mmCIF file of C-alpha atoms in Angstrom:
data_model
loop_
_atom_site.group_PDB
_atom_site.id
_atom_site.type_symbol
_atom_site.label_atom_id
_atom_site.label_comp_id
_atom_site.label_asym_id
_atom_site.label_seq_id
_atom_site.Cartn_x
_atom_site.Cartn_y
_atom_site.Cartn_z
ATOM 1 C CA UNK A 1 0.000 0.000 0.000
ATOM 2 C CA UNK A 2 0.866 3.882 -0.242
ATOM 3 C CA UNK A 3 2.648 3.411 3.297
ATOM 4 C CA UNK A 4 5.038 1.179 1.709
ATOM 5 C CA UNK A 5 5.209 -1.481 4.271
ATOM 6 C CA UNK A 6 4.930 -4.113 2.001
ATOM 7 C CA UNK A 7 4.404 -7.450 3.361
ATOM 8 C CA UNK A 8 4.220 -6.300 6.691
ATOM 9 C CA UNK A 9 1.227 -4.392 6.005
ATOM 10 C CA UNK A 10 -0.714 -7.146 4.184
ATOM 11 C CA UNK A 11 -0.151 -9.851 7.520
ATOM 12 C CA UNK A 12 0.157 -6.921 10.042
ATOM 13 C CA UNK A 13 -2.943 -7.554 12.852
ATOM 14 C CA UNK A 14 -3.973 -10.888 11.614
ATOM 15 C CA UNK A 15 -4.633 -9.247 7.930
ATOM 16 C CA UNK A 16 -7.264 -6.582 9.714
ATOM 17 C CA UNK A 17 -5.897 -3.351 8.182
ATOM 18 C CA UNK A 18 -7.699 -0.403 6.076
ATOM 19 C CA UNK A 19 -6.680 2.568 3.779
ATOM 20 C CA UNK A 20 -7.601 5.770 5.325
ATOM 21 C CA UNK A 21 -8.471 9.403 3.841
ATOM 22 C CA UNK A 22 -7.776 12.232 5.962
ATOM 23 C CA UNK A 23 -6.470 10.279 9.102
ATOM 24 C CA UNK A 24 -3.287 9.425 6.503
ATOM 25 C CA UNK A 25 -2.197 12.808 7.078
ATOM 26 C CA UNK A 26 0.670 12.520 4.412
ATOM 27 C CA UNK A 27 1.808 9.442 5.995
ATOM 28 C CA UNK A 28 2.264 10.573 9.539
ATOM 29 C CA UNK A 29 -0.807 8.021 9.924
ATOM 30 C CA UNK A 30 0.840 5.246 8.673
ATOM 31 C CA UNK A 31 0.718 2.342 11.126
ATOM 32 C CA UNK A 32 -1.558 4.183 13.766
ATOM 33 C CA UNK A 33 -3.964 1.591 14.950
ATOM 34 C CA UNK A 34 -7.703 2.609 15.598
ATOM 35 C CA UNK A 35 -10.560 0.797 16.547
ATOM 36 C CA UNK A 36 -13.405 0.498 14.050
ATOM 37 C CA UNK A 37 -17.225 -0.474 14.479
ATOM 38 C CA UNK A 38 -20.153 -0.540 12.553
ATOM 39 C CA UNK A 39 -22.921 1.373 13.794
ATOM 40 C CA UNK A 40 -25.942 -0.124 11.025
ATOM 41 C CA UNK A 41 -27.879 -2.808 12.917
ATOM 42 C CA UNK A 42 -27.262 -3.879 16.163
ATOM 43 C CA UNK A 43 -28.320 -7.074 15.209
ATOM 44 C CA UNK A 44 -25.299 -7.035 12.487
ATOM 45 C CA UNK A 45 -22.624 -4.823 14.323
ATOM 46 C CA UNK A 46 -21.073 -6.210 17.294
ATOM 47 C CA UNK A 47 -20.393 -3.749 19.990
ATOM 48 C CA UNK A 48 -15.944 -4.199 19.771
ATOM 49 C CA UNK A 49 -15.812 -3.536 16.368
ATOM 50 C CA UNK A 50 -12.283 -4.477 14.973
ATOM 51 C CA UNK A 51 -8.513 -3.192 15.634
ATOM 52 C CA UNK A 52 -6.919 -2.256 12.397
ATOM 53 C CA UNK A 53 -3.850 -1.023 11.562
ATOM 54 C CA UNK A 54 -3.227 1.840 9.237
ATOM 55 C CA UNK A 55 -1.522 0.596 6.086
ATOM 56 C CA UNK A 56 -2.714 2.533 3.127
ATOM 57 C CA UNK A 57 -4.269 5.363 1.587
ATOM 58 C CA UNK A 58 -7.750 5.106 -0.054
ATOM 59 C CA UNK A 59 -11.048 7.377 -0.617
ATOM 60 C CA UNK A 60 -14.343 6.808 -1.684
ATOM 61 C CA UNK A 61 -17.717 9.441 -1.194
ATOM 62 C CA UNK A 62 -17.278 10.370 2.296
ATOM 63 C CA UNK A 63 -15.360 7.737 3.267
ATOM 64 C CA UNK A 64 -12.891 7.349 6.265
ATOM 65 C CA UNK A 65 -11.527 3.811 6.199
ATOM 66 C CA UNK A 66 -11.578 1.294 3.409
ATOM 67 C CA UNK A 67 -11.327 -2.232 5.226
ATOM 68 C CA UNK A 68 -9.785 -5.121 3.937
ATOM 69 C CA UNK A 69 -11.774 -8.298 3.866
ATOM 70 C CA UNK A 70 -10.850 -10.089 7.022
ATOM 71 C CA UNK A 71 -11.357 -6.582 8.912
ATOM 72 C CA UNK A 72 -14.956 -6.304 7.293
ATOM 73 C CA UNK A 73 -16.165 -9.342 8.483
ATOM 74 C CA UNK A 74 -14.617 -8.912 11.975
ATOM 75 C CA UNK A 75 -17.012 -6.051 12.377
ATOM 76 C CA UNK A 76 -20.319 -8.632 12.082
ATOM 77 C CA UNK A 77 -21.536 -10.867 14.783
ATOM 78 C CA UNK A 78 -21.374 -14.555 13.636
ATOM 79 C CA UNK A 79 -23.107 -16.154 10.816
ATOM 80 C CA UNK A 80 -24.360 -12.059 9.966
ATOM 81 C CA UNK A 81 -20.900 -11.405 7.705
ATOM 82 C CA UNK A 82 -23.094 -11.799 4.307
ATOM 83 C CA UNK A 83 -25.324 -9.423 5.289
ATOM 84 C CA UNK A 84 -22.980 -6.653 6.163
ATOM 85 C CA UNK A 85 -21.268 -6.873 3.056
ATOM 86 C CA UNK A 86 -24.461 -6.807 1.374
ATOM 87 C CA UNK A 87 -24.814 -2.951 2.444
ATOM 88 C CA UNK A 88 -20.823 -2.443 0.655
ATOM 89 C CA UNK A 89 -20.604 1.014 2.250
ATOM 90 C CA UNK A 90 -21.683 1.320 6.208
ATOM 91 C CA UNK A 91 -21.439 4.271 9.044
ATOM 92 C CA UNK A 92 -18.716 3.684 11.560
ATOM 93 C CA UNK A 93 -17.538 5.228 14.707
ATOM 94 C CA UNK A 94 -14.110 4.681 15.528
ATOM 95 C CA UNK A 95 -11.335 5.934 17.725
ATOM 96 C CA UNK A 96 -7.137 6.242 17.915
ATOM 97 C CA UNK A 97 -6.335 2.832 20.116
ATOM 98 C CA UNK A 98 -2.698 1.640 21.028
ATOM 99 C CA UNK A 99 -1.216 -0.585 18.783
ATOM 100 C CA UNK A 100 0.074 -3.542 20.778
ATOM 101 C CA UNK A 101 2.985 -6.175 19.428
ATOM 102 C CA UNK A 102 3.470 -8.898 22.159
ATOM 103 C CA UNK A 103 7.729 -9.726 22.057
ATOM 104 C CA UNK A 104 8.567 -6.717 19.707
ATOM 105 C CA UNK A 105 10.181 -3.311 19.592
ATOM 106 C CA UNK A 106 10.280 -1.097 17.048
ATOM 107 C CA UNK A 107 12.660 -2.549 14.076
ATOM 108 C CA UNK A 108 13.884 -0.292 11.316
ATOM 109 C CA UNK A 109 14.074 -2.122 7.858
ATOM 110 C CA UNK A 110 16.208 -1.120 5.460
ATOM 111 C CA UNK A 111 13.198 -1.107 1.910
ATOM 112 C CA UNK A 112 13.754 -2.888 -1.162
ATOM 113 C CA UNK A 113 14.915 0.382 -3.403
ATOM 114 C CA UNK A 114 18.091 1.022 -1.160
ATOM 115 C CA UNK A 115 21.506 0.594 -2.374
ATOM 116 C CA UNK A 116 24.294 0.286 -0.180
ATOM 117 C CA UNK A 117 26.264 2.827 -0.239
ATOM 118 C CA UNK A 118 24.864 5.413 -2.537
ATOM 119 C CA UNK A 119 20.863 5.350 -1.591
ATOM 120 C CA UNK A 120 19.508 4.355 2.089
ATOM 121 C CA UNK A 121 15.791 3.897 2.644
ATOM 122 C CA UNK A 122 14.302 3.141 6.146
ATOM 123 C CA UNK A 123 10.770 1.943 7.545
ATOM 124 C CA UNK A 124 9.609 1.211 11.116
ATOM 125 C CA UNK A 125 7.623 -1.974 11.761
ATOM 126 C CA UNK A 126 6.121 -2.707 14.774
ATOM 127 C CA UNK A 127 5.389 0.562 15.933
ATOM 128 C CA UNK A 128 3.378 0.039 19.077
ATOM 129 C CA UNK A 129 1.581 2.684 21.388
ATOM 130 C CA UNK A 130 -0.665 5.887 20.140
ATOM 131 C CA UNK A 131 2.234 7.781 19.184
ATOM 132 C CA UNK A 132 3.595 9.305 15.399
ATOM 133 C CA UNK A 133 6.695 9.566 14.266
ATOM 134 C CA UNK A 134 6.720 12.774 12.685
ATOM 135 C CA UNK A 135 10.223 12.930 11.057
ATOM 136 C CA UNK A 136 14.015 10.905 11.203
ATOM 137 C CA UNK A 137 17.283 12.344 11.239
ATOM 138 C CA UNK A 138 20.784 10.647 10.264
ATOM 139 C CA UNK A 139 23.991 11.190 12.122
ATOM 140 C CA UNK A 140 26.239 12.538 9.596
ATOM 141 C CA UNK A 141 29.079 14.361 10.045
ATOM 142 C CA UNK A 142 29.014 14.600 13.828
ATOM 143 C CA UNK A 143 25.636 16.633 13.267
ATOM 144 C CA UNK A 144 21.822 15.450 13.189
ATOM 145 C CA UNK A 145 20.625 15.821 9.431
ATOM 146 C CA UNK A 146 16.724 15.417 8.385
ATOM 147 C CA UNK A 147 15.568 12.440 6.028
ATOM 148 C CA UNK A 148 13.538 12.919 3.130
ATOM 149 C CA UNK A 149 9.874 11.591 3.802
ATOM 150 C CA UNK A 150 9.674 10.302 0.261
ATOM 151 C CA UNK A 151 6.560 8.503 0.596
ATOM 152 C CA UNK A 152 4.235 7.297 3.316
ATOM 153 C CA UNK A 153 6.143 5.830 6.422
ATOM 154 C CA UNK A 154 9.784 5.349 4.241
ATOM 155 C CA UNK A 155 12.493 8.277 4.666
ATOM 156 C CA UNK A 156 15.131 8.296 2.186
ATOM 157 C CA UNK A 157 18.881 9.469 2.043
ATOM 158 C CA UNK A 158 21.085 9.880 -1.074
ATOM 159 C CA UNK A 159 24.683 9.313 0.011
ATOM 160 C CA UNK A 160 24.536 7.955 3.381
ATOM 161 C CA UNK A 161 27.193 7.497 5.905
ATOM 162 C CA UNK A 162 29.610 4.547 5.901
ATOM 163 C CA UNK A 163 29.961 2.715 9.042
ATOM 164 C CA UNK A 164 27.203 1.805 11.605
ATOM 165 C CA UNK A 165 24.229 4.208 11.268
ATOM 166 C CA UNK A 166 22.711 6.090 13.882
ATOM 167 C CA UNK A 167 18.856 7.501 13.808
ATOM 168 C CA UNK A 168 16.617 9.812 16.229
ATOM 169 C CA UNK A 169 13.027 9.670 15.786
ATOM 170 C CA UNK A 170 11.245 12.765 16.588
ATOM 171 C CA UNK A 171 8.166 12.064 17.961
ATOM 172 C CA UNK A 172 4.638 13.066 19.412
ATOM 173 C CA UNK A 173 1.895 11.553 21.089
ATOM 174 C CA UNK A 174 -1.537 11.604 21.360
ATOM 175 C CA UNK A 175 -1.626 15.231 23.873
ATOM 176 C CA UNK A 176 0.569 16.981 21.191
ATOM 177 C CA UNK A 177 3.856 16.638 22.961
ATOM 178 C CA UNK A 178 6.635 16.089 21.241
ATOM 179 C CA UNK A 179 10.291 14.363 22.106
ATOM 180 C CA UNK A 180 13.018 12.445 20.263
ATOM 181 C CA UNK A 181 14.395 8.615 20.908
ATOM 182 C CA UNK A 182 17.931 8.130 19.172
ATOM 183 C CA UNK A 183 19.106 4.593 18.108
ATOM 184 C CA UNK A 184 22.939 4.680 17.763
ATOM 185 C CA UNK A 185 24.175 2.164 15.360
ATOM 186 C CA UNK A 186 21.373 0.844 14.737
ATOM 187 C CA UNK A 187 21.787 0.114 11.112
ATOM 188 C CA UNK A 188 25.470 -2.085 10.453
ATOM 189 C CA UNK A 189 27.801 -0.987 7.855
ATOM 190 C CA UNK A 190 27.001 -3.616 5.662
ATOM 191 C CA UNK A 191 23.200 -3.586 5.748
ATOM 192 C CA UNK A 192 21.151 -4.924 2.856
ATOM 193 C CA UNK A 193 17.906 -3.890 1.402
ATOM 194 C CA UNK A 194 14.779 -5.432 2.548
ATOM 195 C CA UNK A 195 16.235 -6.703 5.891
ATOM 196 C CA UNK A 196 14.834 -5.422 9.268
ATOM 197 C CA UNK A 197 17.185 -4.061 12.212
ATOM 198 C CA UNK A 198 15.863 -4.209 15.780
ATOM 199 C CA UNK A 199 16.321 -1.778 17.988
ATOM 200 C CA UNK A 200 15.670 -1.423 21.801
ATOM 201 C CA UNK A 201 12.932 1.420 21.336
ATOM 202 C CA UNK A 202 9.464 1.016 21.868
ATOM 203 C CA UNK A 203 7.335 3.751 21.801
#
């Protein structure tokens, strides 16, 4: 999806994740978790809803989450799944929820497009709480230098440094306060594309 989690975001939460509108917020949104319930029949809707996790961008007429399948369906009570899809397009209340990952911290994978050395590329998986991470920065050149956002949750870097690579994560939570969490050498000097670092950070 537009977050460019890849498989992550299709087996993230048991497969119940959604495309979002305006809660995307140029990616910022990407991974928040939120939980999601039908409000068309009681005797359809169940009263928990589903957890999803944030893993794409999508819009319809007036629409605020586009559910994948699994996620759907997790929103009827049992045996009623054929009749909620029946309606296609329902109302839904929802609200921001922590996003829980039993026996992880937040890992920082190195995407597909890098290039060691010449182009770096970073995502966070696992991001867990009811925080965003706004922006990264790169240690480079004994001074804290801004990523690129270059789409959805995956900063970029042309030229990175060599060596082990330290991050900060500027963050902010759910009051508006804001902080950072550095991660020295969290990335090894010979890192490959499309493999996952973890670091000691949870959010």
């Amino acid at each position: 999806g537009a977050c460019g989690f890849g498989e992550y975001g299709r087996n993230i939460s048991d497969g119940n994740v959604a495309g979002v509108y305006r809660l995307y917020n140029n990616g910022i949104g990407c991974g928040a978790c939120y939980q999601v319930r039908c409000t068309t029949s009681p005797q359809i809707c169940t009263d928990k809803g589903v957890n999803i996790v944030v893993t794409d961008y999508g819009q319809g007429d007036n629409t605020d989450f586009i559910l994948s399948h699994h996620a759907f369906e997790a929103m009827a009570q049992p045996g009623t799944a054929d009749r909620l899809f029946a309606y296609g397009v329902v109302d839904v209340e929802y609200q921001r929820v922590p996003c829980q990952y039993v026996g992880h911290k937040i890992q920082v994978k190195v995407h597909e497009n890098s290039r060691n050395p010449d182009y770096l590329a970073i995502i966070m998986l696992y991001q867990a709480g009811k925080s965003d991470i706004l922006s990264v920065d790169i240690w480079q050149q004994g001074k804290w230098v801004e990523m690129r956002r270059s789409f959805g949750a995956v900063f970029d870097m042309s030229n990175p440094p060599l060596g082990a690579i330290s991050l900060r994560f500027n963050v902010q939570d759910s009051a508006g306060s804001k902080w950072a969490v550095e991660a020295p050498n969290v990335i090894p000097p010979n890192w490959k594309a499309g493999v996952a670092y973890d670091t000691n950070i949870q959010l």
